[in-house]
PDB file of C-alpha atoms in Angstrom:
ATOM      1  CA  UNK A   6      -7.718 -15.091  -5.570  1.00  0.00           C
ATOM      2  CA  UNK A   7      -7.000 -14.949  -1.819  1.00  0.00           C
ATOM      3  CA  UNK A   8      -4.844 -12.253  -0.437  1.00  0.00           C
ATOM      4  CA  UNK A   9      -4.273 -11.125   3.273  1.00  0.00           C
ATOM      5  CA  UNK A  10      -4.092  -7.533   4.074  1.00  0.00           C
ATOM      6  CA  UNK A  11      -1.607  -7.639   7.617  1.00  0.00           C
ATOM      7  CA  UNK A  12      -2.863  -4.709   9.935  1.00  0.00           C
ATOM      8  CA  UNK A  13      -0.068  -5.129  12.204  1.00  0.00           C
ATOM      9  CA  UNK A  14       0.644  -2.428  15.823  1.00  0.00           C
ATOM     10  CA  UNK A  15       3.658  -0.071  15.484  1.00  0.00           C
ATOM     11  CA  UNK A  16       4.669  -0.411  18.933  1.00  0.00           C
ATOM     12  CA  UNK A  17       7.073   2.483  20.583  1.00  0.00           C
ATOM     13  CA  UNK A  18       8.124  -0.339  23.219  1.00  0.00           C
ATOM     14  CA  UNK A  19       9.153  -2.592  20.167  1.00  0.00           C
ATOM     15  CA  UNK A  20      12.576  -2.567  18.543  1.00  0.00           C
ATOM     16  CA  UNK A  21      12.515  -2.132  14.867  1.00  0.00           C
ATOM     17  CA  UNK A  22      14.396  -5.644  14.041  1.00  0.00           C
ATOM     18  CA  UNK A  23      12.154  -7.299  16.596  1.00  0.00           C
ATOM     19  CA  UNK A  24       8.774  -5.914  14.029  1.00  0.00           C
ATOM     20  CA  UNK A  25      10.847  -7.012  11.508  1.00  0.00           C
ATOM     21  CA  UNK A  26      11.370 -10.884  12.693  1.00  0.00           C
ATOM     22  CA  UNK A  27       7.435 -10.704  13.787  1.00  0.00           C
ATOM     23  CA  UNK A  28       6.220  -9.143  10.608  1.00  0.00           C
ATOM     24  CA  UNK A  29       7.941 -11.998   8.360  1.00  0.00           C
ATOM     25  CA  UNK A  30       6.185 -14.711  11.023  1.00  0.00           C
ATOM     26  CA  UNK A  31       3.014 -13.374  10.209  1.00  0.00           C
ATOM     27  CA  UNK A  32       3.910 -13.598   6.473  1.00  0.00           C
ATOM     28  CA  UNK A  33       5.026 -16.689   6.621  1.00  0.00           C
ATOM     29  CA  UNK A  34       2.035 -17.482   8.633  1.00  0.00           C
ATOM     30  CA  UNK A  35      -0.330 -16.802   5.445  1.00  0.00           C
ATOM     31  CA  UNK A  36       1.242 -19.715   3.741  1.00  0.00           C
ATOM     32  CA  UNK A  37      -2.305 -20.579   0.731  1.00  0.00           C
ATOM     33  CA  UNK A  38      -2.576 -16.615   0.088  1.00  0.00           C
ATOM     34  CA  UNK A  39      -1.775 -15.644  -3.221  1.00  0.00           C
ATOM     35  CA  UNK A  40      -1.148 -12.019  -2.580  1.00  0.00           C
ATOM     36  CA  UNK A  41      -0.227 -11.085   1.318  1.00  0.00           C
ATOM     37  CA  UNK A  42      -0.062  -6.936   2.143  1.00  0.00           C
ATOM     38  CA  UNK A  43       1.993  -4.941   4.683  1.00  0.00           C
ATOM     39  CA  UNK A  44       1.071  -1.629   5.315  1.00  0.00           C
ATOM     40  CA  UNK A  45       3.314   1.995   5.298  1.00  0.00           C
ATOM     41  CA  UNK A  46       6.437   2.514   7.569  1.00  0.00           C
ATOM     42  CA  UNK A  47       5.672  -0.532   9.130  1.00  0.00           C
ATOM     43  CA  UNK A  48       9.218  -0.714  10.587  1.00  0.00           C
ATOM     44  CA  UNK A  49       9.102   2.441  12.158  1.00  0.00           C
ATOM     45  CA  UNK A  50       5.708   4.482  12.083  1.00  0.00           C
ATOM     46  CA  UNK A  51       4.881   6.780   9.497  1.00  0.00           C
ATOM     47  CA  UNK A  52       4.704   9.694  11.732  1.00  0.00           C
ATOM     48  CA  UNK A  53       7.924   8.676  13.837  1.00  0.00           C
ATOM     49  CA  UNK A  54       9.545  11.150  11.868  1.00  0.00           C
ATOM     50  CA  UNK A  55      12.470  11.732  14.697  1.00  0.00           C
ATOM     51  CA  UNK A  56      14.386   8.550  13.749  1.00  0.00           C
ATOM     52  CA  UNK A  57      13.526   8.436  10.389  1.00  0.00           C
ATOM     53  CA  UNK A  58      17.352   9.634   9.631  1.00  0.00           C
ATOM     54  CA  UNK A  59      18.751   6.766  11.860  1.00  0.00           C
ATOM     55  CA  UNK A  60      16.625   3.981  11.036  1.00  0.00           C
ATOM     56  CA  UNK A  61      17.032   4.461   7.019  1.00  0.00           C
ATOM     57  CA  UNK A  62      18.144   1.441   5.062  1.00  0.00           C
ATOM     58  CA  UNK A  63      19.673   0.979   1.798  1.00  0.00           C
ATOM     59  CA  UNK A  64      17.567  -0.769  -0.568  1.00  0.00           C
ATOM     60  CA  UNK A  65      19.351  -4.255  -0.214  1.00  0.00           C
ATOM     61  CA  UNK A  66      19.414  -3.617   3.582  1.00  0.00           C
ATOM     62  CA  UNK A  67      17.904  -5.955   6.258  1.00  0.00           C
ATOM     63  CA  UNK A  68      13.988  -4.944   5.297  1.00  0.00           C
ATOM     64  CA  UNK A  69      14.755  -6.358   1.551  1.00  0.00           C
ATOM     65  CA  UNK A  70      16.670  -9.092   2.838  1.00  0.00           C
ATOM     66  CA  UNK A  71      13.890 -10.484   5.553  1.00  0.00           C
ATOM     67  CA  UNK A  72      11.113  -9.729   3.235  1.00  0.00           C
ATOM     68  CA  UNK A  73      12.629 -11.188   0.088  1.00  0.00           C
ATOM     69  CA  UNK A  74      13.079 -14.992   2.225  1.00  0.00           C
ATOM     70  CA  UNK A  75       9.217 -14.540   4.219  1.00  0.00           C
ATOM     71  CA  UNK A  76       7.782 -14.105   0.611  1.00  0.00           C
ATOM     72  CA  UNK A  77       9.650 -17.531  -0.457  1.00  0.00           C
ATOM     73  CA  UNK A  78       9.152 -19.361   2.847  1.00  0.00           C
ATOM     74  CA  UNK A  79       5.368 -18.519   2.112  1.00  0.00           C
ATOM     75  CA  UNK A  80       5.124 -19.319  -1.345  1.00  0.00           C
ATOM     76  CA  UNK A  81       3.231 -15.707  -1.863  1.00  0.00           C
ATOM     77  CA  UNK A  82       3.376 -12.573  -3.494  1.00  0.00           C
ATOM     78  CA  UNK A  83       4.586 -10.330  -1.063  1.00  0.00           C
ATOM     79  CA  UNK A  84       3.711  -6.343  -1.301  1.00  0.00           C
ATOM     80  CA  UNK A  85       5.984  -5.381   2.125  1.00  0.00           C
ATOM     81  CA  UNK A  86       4.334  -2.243   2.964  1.00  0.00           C
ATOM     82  CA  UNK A  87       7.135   0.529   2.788  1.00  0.00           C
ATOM     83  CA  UNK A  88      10.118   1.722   4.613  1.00  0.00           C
ATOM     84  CA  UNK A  89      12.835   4.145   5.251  1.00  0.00           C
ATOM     85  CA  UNK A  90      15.118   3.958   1.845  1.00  0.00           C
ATOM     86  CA  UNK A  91      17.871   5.645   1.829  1.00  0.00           C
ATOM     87  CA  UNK A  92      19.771   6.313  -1.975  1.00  0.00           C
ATOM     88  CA  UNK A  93      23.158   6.333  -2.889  1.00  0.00           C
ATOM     89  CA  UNK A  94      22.951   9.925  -3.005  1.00  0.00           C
ATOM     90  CA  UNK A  95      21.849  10.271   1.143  1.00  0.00           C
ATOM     91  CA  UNK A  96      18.026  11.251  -0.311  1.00  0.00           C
ATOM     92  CA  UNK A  97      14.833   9.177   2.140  1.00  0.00           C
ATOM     93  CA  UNK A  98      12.549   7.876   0.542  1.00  0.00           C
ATOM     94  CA  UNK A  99       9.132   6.169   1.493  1.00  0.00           C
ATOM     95  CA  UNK A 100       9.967   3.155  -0.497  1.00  0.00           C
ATOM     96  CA  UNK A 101       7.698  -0.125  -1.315  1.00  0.00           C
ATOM     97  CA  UNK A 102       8.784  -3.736  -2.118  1.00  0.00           C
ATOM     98  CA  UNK A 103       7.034  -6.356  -4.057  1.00  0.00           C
ATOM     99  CA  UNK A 104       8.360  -9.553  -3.861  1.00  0.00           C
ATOM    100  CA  UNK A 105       7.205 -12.699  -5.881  1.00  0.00           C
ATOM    101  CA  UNK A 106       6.661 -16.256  -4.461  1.00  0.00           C
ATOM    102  CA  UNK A 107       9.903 -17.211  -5.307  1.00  0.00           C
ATOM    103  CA  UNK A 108      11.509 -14.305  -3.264  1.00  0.00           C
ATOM    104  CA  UNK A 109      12.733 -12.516  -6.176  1.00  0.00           C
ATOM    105  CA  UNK A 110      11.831  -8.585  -6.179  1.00  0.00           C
ATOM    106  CA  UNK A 111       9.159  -7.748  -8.401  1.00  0.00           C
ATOM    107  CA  UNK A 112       9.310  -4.096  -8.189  1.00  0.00           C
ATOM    108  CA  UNK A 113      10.087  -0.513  -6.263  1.00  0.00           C
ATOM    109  CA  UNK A 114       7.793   2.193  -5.706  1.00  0.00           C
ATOM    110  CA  UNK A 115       8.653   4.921  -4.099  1.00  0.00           C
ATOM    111  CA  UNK A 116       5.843   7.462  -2.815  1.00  0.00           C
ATOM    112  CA  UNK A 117       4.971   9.857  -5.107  1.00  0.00           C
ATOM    113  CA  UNK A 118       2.852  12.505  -2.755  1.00  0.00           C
ATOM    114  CA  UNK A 119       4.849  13.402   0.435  1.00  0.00           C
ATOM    115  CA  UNK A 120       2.190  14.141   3.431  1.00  0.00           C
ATOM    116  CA  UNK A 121       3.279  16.683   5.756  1.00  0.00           C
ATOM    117  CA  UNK A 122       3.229  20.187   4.212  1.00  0.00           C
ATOM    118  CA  UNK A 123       6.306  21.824   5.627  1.00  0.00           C
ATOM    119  CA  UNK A 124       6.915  19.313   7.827  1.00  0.00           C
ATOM    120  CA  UNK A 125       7.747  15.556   8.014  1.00  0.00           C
ATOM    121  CA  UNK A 126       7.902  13.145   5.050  1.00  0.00           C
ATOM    122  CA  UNK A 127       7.120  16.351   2.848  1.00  0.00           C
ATOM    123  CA  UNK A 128      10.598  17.744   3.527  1.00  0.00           C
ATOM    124  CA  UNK A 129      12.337  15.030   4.739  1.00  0.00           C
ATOM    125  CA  UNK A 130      12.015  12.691   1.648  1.00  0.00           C
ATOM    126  CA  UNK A 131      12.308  13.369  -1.800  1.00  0.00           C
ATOM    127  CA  UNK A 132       9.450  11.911  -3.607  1.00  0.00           C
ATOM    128  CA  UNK A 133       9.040   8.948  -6.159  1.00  0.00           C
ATOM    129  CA  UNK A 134       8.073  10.089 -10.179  1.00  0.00           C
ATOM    130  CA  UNK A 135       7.305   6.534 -11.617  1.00  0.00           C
ATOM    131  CA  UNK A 136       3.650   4.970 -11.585  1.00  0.00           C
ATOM    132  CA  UNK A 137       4.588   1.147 -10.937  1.00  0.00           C
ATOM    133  CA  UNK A 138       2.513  -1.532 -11.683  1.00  0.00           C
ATOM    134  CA  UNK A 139       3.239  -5.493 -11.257  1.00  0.00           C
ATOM    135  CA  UNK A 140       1.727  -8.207 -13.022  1.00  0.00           C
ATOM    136  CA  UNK A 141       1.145 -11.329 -11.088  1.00  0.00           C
ATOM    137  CA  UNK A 142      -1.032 -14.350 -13.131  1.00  0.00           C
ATOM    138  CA  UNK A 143      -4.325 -13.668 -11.782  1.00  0.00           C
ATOM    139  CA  UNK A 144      -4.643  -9.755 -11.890  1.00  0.00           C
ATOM    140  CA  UNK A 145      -2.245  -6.773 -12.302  1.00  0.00           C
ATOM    141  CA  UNK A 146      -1.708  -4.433  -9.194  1.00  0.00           C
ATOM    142  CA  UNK A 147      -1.097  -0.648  -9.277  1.00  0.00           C
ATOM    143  CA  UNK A 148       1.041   0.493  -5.973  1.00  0.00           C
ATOM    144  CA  UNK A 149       0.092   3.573  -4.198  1.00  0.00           C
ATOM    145  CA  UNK A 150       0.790   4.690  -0.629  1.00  0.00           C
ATOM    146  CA  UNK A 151      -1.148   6.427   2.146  1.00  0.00           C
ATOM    147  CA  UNK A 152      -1.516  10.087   0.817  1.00  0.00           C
ATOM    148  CA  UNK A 153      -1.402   8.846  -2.626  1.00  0.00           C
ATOM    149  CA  UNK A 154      -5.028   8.083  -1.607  1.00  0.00           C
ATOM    150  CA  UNK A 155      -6.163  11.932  -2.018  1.00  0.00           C
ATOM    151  CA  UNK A 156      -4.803  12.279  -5.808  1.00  0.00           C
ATOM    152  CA  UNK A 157      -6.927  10.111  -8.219  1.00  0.00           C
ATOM    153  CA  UNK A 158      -4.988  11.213 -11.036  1.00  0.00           C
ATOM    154  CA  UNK A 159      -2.578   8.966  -9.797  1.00  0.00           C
ATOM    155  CA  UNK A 160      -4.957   5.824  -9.749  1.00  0.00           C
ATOM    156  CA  UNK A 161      -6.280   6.332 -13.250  1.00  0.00           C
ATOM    157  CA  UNK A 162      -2.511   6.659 -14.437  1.00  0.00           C
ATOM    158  CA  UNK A 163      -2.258   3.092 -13.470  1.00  0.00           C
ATOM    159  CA  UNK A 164      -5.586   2.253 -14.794  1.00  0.00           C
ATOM    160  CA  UNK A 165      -4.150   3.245 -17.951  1.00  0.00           C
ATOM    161  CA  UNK A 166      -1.320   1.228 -17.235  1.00  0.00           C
ATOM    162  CA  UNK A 167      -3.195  -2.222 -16.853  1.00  0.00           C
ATOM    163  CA  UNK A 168      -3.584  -2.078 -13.376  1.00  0.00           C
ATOM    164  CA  UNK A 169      -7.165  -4.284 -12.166  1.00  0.00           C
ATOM    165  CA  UNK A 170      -6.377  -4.379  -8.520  1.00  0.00           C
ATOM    166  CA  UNK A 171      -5.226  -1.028  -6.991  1.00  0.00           C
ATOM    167  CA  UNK A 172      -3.166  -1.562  -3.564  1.00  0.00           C
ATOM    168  CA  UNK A 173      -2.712   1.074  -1.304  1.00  0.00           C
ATOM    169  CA  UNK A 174      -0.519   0.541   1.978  1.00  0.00           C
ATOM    170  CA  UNK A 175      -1.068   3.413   4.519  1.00  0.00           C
ATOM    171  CA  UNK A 176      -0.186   4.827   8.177  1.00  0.00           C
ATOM    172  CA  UNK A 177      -3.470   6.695   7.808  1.00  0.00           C
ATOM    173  CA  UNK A 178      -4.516   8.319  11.382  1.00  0.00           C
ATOM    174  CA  UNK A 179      -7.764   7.380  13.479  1.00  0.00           C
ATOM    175  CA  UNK A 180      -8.752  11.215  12.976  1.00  0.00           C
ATOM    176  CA  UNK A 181      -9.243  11.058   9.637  1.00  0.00           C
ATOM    177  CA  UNK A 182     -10.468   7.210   9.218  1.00  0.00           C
ATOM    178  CA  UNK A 183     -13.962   8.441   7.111  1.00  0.00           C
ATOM    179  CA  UNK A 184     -11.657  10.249   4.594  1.00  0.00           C
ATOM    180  CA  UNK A 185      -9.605   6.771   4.584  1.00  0.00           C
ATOM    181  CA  UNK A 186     -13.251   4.471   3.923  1.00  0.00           C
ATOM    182  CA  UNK A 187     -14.655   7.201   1.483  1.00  0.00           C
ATOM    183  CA  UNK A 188     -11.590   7.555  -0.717  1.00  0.00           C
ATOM    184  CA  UNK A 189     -11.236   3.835  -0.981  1.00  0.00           C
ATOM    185  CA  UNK A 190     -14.225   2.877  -2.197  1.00  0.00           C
ATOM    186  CA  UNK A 191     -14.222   6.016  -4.347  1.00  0.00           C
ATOM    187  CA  UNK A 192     -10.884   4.955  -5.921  1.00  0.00           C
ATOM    188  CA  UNK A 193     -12.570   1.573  -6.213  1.00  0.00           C
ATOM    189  CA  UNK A 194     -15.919   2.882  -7.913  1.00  0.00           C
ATOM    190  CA  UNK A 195     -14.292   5.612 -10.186  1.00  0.00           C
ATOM    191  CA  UNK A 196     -11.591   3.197 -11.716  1.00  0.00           C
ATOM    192  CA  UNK A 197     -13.976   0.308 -11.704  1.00  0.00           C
ATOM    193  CA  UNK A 198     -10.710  -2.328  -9.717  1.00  0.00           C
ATOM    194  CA  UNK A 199     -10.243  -3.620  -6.744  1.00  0.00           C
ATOM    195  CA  UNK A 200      -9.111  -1.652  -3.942  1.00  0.00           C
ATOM    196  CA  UNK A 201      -7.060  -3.783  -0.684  1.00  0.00           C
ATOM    197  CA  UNK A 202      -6.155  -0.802   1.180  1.00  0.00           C
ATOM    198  CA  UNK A 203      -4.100  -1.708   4.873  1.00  0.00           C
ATOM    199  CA  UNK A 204      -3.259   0.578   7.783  1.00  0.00           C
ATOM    200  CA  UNK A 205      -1.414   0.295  10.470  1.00  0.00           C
ATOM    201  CA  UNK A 206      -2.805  -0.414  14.099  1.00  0.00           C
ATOM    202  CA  UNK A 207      -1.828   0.979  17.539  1.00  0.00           C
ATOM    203  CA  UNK A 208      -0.453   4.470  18.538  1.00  0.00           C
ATOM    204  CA  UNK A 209       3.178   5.692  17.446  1.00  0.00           C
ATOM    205  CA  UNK A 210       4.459   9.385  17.991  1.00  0.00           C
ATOM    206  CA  UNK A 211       1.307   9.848  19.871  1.00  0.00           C
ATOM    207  CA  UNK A 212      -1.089   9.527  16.342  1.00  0.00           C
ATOM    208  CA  UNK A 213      -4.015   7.185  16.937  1.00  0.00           C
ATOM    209  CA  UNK A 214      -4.113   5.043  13.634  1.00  0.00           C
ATOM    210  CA  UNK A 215      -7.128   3.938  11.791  1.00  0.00           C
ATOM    211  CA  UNK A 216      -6.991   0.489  11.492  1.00  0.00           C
ATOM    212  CA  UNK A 217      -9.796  -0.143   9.265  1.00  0.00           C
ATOM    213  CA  UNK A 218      -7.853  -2.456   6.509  1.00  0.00           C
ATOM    214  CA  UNK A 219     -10.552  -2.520   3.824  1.00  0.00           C
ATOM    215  CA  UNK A 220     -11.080  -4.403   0.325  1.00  0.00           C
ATOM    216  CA  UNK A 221     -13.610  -2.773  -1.942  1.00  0.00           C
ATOM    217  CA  UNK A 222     -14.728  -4.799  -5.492  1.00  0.00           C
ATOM    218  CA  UNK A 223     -15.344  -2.926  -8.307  1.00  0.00           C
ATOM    219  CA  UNK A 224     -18.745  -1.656  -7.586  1.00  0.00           C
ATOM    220  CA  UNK A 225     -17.980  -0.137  -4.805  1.00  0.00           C
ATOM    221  CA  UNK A 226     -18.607  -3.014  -2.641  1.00  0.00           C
ATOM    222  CA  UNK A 227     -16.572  -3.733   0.835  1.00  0.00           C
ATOM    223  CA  UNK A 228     -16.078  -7.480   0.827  1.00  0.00           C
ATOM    224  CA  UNK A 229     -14.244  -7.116   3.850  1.00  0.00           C
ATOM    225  CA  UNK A 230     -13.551  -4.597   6.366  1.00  0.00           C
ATOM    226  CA  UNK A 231     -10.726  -4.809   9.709  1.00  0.00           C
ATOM    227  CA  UNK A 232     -11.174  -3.043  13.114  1.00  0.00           C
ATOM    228  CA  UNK A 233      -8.950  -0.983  15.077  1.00  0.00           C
ATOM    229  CA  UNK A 234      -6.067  -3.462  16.660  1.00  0.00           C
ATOM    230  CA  UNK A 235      -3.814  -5.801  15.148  1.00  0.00           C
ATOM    231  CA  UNK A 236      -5.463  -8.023  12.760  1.00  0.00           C
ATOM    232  CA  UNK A 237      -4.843 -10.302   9.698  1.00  0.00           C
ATOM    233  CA  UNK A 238      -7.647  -9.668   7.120  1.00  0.00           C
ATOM    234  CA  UNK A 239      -8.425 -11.893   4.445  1.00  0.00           C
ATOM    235  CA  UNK A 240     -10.829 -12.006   1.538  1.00  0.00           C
ATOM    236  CA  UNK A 241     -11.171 -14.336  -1.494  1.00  0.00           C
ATOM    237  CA  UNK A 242     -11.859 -12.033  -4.524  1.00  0.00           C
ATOM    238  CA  UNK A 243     -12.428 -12.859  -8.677  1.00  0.00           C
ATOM    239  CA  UNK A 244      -9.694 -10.652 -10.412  1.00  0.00           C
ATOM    240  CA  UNK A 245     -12.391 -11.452 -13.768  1.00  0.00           C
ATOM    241  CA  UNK A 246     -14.977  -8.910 -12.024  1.00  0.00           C
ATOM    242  CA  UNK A 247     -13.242  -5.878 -13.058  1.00  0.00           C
ATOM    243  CA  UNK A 248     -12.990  -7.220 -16.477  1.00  0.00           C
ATOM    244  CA  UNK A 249     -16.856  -7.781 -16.437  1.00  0.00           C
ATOM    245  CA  UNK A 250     -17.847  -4.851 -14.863  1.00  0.00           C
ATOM    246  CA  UNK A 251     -15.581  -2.666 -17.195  1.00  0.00           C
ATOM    247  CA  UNK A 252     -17.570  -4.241 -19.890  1.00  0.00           C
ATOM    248  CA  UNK A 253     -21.556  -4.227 -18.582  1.00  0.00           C
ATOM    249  CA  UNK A 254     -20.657  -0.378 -17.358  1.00  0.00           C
ATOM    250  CA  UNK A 255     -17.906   0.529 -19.740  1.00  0.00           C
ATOM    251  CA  UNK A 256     -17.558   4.179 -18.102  1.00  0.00           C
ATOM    252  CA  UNK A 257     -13.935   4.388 -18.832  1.00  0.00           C
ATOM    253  CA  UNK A 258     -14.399   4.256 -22.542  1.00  0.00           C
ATOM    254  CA  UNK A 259     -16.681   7.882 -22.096  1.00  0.00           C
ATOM    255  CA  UNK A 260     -13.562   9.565 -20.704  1.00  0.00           C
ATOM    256  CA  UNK A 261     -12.757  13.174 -22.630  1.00  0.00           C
ATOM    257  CA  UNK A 262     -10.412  14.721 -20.796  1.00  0.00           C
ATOM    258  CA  UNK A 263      -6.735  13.562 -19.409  1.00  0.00           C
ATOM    259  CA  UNK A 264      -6.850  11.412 -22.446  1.00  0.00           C
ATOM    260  CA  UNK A 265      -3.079  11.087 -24.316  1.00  0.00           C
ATOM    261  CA  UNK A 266      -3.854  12.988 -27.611  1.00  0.00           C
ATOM    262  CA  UNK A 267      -4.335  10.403 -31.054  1.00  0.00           C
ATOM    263  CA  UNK A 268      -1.334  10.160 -32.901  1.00  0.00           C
TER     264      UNK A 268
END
C-alpha cells in the first residue's frame, strides 16, 4: 500500500481559498497513492484561533466541496486533514473528512479531545463523542487528531473497532516535537498498527510547528520520517504486517482490564 502523508506550510501571508486550490494540486499531484493525508486546520492553523469564528464552514461548504473532486481527480483515498465545521446549531467543531477514490465521503470525525485548557479549541469547540473508523480494501483506518495523540484509550477503542492503520492528522508545535515522535511510535507499538501521523509546517499565530510527518509499522519501526518545511512524504507499507505481528506477539489477547464484560 502506498500512501502520502502532505506536510504542507500554513502561511499567515496566504489566503485561506488560495491553501485550499494549492492543497487539492498537491492531492491531485499524488495521482498512484492509495491513501493520501492532510494534516489538522490545514485551512487556517490550528492555533489561529482569532478567525476561527469567521472562517467556519458548514459541512458541505467549499473545504468538502474541493476535497470531495481532488480525491476523484486523483483516483485516491483522501483523509483531508480537518477544518473549521460549523453545525446547524452555530457549535465549531475540529472536523475531519475522508473521501474515497471516487469522491464520495467516506466518513466524519470530529475531534474528540479539545487542546487548550481554558483557552482556544477547548472552549471554542464542542468536542466529537464517536470513535470513527473507515474501511478501505487493503487495511482499515482509525481517525484521530493532534491531541487525541495523548489519550491511548482512544486508540485501543478503535483497535477494538477493526482499525490496523491508526491515522493521526495534527498542528502539533516545534516545542513539543519529542512528545509528537514518542507518542507515535508508542501508539504504534502498544496497539501493534500502523501509525501515519502528519503535521503541519511553517509558523502561524507565532507557534513554530513540528513538521516531522512520521509513519511507524507495527513494531515500532519508523519507515519514514519528514523534516521541518513543506514536504510530501511517502512510504509503501504491507497492511498484512499488523495481522502477522498480532499473531507471532499476540499481546492484545493478554489484555484484563478495559475489556467489555462477557455476556
Amino acid at each position: 500500500m502506498r500512501a502520502s502523508l502532505i506536510q504542507i506550510a500554513v502561511d499567515p501571508d496566504e489566503s485561506v481559498e488560495a491553501r485550499r486550490q494549492r492543497a487539492a494540486s498537491l492531492v491531485v499531484a499524488q495521482r498512484g497513492s492509495d491513501l493520501v493525508v492532510l494534516p489538522e486546520l490545514w485551512p487556517v492553523g490550528a492555533f489561529a484561533y482569532t478567525v476561527f469564528e469567521e472562517e467556519a464552514e458548514p459541512l458541505r461548504g467549499p473545504t468538502h466541496e474541493v476535497m470531495a473532486k481532488a480525491a476523484a481527480e486523483a483516483g485516491v483515498w483522501l483523509h483531508a486533514g480537518s477544518f473549521v465545521e460549523r453545525a446547524p446549531d452555530g457549535t465549531l467543531y475540529n472536523t475531519t473528512l475522508v473521501f474515497a477514490p471516487d469522491g464520495g465521503r467516506s466518513a466524519v470525525y470530529r475531534k474528540i479531545h479539545r487542546f487548550g485548557f481554558d483557552k482556544g479549541e477547548a472552549v471554542m469547540m464542542g468536542a466529537g463523542e464517536e470513535l470513527v473508523t473507515v474501511a478501505l480494501p487493503q487495511t482499515t483506518l482509525g481517525l484521530a487528531t493532534c491531541y487525541d495523540l495523548r489519550f491511548p484509550e482512544q486508540f485501543r477503542g478503535l483497535v477494538d473497532a477493526g482499525a490496523e492503520t491508526l491515522v493521526v492528522a495534527a498542528g502539533w508545535p516545534e516545542r513539543r516535537r519529542a512528545h509528537w515522535t514518542l507518542l507515535a511510535q508508542a501508539r504504534a507499538v502498544e496497539n501493534q498498527a500502523y501509525v501515519l501521523a502528519v503535521g503541519t509546517a511553517g509558523t502561524h499565530a507565532d507557534i513554530a510547528q513540528a513538521g516531522h510527518s512520521i509513519v511507524v509499522d507495527p513494531w515500532g519501526e519508523v519507515l519514514a520520517e519528514a523534516g521541518s518545511d513543506e514536504e510530501i512524504l511517502t512510504v509503501e507499507f504491507d497492511p498484512a504486517k499488523v495481522g502477522a505481528t498480532r499473531e507471532q506477539f499476540p499481546a492484545l489477547k493478554d489484555r484484563r482490564l478495559g475489556l467489555a464484560p462477557p455476556g
